[in-house]
Every structure is written in structure tokens, then in C-alpha cells.
CSV table of C-alpha atoms in Angstrom, one decimal:
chain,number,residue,atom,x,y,z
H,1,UNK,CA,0.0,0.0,0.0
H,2,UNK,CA,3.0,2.1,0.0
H,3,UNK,CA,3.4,2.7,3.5
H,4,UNK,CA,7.0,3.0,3.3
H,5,UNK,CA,6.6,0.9,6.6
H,6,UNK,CA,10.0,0.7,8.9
H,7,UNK,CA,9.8,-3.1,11.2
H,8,UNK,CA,11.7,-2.7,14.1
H,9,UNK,CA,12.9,-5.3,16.4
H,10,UNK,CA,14.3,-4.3,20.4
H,11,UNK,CA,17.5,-4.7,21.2
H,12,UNK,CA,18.0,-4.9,24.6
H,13,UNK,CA,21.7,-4.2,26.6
H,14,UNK,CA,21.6,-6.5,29.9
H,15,UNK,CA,23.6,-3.7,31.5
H,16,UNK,CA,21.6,-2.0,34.2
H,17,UNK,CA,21.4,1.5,33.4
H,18,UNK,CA,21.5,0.7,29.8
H,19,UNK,CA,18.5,1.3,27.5
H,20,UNK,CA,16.8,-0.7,24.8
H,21,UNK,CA,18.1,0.2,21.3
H,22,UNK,CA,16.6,-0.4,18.0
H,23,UNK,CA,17.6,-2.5,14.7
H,24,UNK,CA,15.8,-2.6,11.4
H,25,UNK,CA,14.6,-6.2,10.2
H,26,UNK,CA,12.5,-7.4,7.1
H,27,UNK,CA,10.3,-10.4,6.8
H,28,UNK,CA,13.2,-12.2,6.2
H,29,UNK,CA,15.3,-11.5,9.1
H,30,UNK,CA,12.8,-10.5,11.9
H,31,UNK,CA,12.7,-12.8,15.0
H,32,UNK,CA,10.0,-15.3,14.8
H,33,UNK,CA,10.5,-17.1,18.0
H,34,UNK,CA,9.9,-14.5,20.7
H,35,UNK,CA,14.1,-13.4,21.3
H,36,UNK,CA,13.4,-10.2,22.0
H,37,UNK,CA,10.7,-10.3,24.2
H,38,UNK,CA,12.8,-13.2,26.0
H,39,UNK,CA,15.9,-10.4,26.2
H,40,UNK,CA,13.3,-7.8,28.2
H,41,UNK,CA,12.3,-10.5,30.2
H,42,UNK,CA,15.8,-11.7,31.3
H,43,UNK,CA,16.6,-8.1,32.6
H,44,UNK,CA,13.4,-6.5,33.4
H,45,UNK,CA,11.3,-9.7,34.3
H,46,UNK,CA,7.9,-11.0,33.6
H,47,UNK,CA,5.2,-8.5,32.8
H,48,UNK,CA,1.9,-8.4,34.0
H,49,UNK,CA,-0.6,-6.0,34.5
H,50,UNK,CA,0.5,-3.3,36.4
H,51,UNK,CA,4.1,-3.9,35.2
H,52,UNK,CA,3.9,-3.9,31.1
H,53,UNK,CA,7.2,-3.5,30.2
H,54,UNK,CA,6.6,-5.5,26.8
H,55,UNK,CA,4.6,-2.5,25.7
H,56,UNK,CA,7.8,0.1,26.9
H,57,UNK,CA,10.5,-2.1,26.0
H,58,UNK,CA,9.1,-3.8,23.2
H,59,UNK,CA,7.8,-0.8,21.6
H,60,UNK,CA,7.8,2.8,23.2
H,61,UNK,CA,11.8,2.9,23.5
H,62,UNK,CA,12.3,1.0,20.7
H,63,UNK,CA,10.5,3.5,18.6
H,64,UNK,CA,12.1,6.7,20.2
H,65,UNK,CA,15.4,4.5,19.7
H,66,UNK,CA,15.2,5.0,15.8
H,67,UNK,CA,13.2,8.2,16.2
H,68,UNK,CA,16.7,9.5,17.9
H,69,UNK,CA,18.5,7.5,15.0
H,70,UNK,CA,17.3,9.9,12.0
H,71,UNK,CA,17.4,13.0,14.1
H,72,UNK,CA,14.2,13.5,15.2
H,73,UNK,CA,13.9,14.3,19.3
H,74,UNK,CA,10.3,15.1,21.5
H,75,UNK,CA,8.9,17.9,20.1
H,76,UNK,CA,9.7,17.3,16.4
H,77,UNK,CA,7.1,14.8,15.4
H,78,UNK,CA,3.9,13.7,16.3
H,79,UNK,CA,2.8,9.9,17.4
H,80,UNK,CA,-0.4,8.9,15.6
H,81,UNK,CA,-2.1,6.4,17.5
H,82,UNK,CA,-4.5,3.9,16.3
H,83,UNK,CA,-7.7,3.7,19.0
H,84,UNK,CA,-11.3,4.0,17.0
H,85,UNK,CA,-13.8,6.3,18.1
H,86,UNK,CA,-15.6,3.1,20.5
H,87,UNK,CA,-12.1,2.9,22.6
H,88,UNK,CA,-12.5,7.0,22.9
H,89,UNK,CA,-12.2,6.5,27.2
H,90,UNK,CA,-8.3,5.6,26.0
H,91,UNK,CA,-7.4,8.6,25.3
H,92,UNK,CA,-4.5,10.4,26.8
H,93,UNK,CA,-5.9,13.0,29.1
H,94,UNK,CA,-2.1,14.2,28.6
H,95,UNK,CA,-2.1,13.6,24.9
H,96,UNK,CA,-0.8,17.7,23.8
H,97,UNK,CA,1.8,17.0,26.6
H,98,UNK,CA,3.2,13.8,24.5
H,99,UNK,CA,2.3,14.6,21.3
H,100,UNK,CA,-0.2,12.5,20.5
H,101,UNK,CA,-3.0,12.6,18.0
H,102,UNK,CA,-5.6,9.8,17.6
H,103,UNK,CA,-7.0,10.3,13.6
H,104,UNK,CA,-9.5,7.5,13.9
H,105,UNK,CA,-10.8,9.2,16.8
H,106,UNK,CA,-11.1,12.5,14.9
H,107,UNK,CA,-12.6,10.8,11.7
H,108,UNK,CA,-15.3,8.8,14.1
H,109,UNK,CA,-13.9,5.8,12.5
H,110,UNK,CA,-15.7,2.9,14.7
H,111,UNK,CA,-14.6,-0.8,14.4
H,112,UNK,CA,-17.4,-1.5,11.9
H,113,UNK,CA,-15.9,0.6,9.6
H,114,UNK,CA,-12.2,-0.9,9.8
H,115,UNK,CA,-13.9,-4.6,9.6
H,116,UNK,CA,-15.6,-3.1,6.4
H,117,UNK,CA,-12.3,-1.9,5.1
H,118,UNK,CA,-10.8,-4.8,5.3
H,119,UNK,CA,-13.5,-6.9,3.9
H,120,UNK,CA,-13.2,-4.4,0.5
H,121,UNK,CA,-9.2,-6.0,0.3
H,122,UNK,CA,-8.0,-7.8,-2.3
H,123,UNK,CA,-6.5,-10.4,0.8
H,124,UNK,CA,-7.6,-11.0,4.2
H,125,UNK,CA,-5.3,-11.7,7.3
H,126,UNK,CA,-7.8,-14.2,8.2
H,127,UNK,CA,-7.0,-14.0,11.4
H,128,UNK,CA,-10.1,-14.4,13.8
H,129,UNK,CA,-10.7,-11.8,16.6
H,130,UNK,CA,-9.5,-13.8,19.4
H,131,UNK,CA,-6.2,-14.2,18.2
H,132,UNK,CA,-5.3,-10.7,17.2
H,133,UNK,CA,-2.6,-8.6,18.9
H,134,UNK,CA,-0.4,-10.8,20.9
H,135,UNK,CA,-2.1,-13.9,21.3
H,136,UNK,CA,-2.1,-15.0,24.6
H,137,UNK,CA,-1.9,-11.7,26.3
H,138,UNK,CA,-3.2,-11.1,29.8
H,139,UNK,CA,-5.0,-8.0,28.8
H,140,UNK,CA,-7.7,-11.0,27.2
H,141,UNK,CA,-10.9,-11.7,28.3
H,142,UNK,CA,-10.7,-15.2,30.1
H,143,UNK,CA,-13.3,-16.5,27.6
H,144,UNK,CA,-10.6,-16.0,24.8
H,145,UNK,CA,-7.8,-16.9,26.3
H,146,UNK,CA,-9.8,-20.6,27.1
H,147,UNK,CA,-10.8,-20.6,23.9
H,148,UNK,CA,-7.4,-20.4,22.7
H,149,UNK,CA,-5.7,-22.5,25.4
H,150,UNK,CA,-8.6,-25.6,24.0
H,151,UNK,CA,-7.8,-24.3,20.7
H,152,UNK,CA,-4.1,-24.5,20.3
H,153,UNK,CA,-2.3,-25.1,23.6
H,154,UNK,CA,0.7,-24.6,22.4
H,155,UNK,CA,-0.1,-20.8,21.3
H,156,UNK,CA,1.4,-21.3,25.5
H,157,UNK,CA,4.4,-22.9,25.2
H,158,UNK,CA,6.4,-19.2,24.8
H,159,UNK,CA,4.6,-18.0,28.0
H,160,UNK,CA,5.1,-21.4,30.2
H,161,UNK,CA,8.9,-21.7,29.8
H,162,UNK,CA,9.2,-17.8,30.2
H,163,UNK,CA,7.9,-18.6,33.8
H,164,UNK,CA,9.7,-21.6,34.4
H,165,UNK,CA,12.8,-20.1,33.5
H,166,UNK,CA,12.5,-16.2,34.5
H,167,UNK,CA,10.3,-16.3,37.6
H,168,UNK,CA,12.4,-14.2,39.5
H,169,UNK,CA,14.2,-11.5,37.4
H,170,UNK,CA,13.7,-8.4,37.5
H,171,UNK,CA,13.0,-5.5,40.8
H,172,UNK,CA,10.6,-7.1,43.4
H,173,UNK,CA,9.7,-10.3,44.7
H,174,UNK,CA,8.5,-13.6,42.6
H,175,UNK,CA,8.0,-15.4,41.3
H,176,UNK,CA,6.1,-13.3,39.0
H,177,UNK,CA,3.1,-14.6,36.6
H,178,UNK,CA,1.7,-13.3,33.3
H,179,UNK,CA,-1.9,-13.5,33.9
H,180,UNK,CA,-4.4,-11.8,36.2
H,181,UNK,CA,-5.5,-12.7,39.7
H,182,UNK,CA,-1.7,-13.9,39.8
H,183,UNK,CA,-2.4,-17.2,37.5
H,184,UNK,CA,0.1,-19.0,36.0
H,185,UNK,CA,0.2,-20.2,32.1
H,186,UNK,CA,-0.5,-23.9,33.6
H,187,UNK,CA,-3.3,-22.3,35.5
H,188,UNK,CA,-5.1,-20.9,32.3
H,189,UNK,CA,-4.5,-24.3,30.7
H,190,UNK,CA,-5.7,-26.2,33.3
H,191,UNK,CA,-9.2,-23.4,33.7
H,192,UNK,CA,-9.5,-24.1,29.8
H,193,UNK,CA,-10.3,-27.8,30.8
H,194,UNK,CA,-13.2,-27.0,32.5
H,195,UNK,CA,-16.7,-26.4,30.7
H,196,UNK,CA,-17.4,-23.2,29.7
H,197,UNK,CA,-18.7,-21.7,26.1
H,198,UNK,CA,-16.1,-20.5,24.2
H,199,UNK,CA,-15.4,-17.2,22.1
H,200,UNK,CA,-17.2,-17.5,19.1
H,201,UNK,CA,-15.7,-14.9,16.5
H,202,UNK,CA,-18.4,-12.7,14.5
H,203,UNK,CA,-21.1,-13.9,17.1
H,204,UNK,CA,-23.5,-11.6,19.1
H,205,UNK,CA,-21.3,-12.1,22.8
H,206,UNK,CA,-24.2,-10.0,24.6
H,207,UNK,CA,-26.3,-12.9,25.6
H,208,UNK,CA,-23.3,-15.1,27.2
H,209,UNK,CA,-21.8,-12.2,28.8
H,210,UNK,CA,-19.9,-13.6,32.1
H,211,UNK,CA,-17.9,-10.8,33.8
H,212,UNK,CA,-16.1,-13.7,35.0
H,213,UNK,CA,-15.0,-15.1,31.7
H,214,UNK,CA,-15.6,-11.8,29.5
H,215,UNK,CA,-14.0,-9.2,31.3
H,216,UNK,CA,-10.7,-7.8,30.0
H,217,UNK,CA,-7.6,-5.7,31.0
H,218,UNK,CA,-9.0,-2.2,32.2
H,219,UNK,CA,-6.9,-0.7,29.7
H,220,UNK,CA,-8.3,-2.8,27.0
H,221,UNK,CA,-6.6,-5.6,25.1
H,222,UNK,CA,-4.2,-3.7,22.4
H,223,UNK,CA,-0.9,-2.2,23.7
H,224,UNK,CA,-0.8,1.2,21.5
H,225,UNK,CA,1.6,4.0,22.4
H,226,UNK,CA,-0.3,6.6,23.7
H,227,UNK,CA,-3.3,4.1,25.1
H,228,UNK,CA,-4.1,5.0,28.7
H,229,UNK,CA,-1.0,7.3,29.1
């Protein structure tokens, strides 16, 4: 589409004091088993809820990383973030402080109208709604992430060994757990065994609402820069 798009990958220095860098990667050369996200972990520990340091490591300082690389500091650009005009209560109240601007928020785009977008393509992602973003993030309703624990188990296997092997780095006491309620990835598989009715993609959720199983991270379940600030 001509997005002139730049992929960049972390680069973490397991010096303390030192902060994450940046590299450029293509399709061909970016990580596809989790390595960076394994680097943040070794030094900084496991995220959870009130600790995200994926979305700061990962991301935020990864971007201002390259943003530094061309020459461009705070003040000289503007982030655009991408929450629709439904996720408006994420919105920076501190947004002209940052620098952010949310277009989608401006143009009243909703999520019907970025699922009708998309559905005008000439390919689909076909990836269904319970997988998108990082797929077995915390910020995920319990109904999805049983679904995908029944699903495909081993979407867990990334998350599991990060606990068995990490459960203690970082500042604080552990060992630390990814999910909510302090549950463990064994926990969510073993809560995916019992009955319950899973996510159903495209469906009408209303009627099977359980704020047990459907309730999500109170910051939602995408990780934008500029979400929640």
C-alpha cells in the first residue's frame, strides 16, 4: 500500500542502566520465536498488568530508539495512535503534553468501519478476533484466552517456559506470573479444561456475557503507544 513501513525489532543491553536500542529487520530477518521479548524479560522480568514492560521495552523505547536514530527528538514529530472512536475513554488525558494525535478518533472511524475496510481487500489476514494482537496476552478476556488454550495449547508454550525459567528476574519479589489474579500459564490451561462456552468470532457475545469469563484488562486488550498514558 505504499506505507514506506520501517519493522523494528528491540535490542535490549543486559547492562543495568543501559536502554533498549533499536535495529531494522524485514520479513526475512525478523525474530520469529519471541528473542526479543525473551531479552526484556531476562533483565526486566515478567510483565503483568501493572508492570507492562513488553509494551515500553518492546515498543515505546524502541521506537524513540530509531526516532533518535534519524534525528528526530520530543517535540519534532507527532505519534499517531490507532484507538477508534468506540475505545475513545483511551485517550491520553495528557495527549498535547506527548504529542499524541488519535486520527480515527477524529474521523469517528468505529470498528465497523475498519472490519468493512478490510473486507473491500484484495487479501484477508484471516486471522479471527480472538487471536489478534499478541495472542495469549493477559490484557484478554478469560473467555478468549480458554478458547485459545482448547484451541491451540501450544499458542502457551512461549509464556510457560518464560515462567519456568525467569520467575524471578527483575525488581521485586516472585515469582512473578503473566496472567491476572496472579495465574500461572498452567493455570489458564488447566481453567481451559473445565466447561465453559467459548469465544465464538463474529457472534453476538451480549447474551453469554460472564464478567467472570468476558471481562478484559482495564486498559483494553491492544498495547498502542499513547493508550491509557
Amino acid at each position: 500500500m505504499g506505507f514506506n513501513t520501517v519493522w523494528l525489532e528491540a535490542v535490549v543491553d543486559p547492562q543495568e542502566g543501559k536502554g533498549t536500542r533499536h535495529k531494522i529487520v524485514t520479513f526475512e530477518t525478523a525474530a520469529r520465536n519471541g528473542e526479543p521479548f525473551e531479552e526484556v524479560i531476562k533483565k526486566y522480568g515478567i510483565p503483568f498488568s501493572h508492570f507492562p514492560t513488553c509494551t515500553r521495552e518492546l515498543k515505546e523505547n524502541t521506537m524513540k530508539s530509531y526516532l533518535r536514530s534519524i534525528g528526530w527528538n520530543k517535540g519534532d514529530y507527532v505519534s499517531a495512535i490507532g484507538i477508534r472512536v468506540d475505545e475513545v475513554d483511551r485517550v491520553s488525558e495528557r495527549a498535547k503534553d506527548f504529542d499524541f494525535f488519535y486520527p480515527l478518533v477524529k474521523w469517528k472511524i468505529s470498528k465497523g468501519d475498519v472490519k468493512s475496510f478490510w473486507a473491500k481487500q484484495l487479501f484477508d489476514l484471516d486471522l479471527p478476533e480472538h487471536l489478534g494482537n499478541c495472542i495469549t496476552c493477559w490484557k484478554k478476556s478469560d473467555r478468549k484466552l480458554f478458547t485459545i488454550a482448547k484451541e491451540t495449547p501450544e499458542a502457551f508454550d512461549f509464556m510457560d517456559r518464560m515462567e519456568r525459567e525467569y520467575p524471578h528476574n527483575g525488581a521485586g519479589e516472585g515469582p512473578r506470573r503473566f496472567f491476572r489474579k496472579y495465574r500461572s500459564t498452567q493455570d489458564i490451561l488447566a481453567l481451559a479444561q473445565k466447561p465453559f462456552r467459548p469465544f465464538v468470532p463474529g457472534a453476538f457475545q451480549l447474551e453469554m456475557f460472564d464478567p467472570e469469563l468476558d471481562t478484559q484488562s482495564a486498559c483494553g486488550e491492544t498495547c498502542e503507544i499513547g493508550a491509557d498514558a
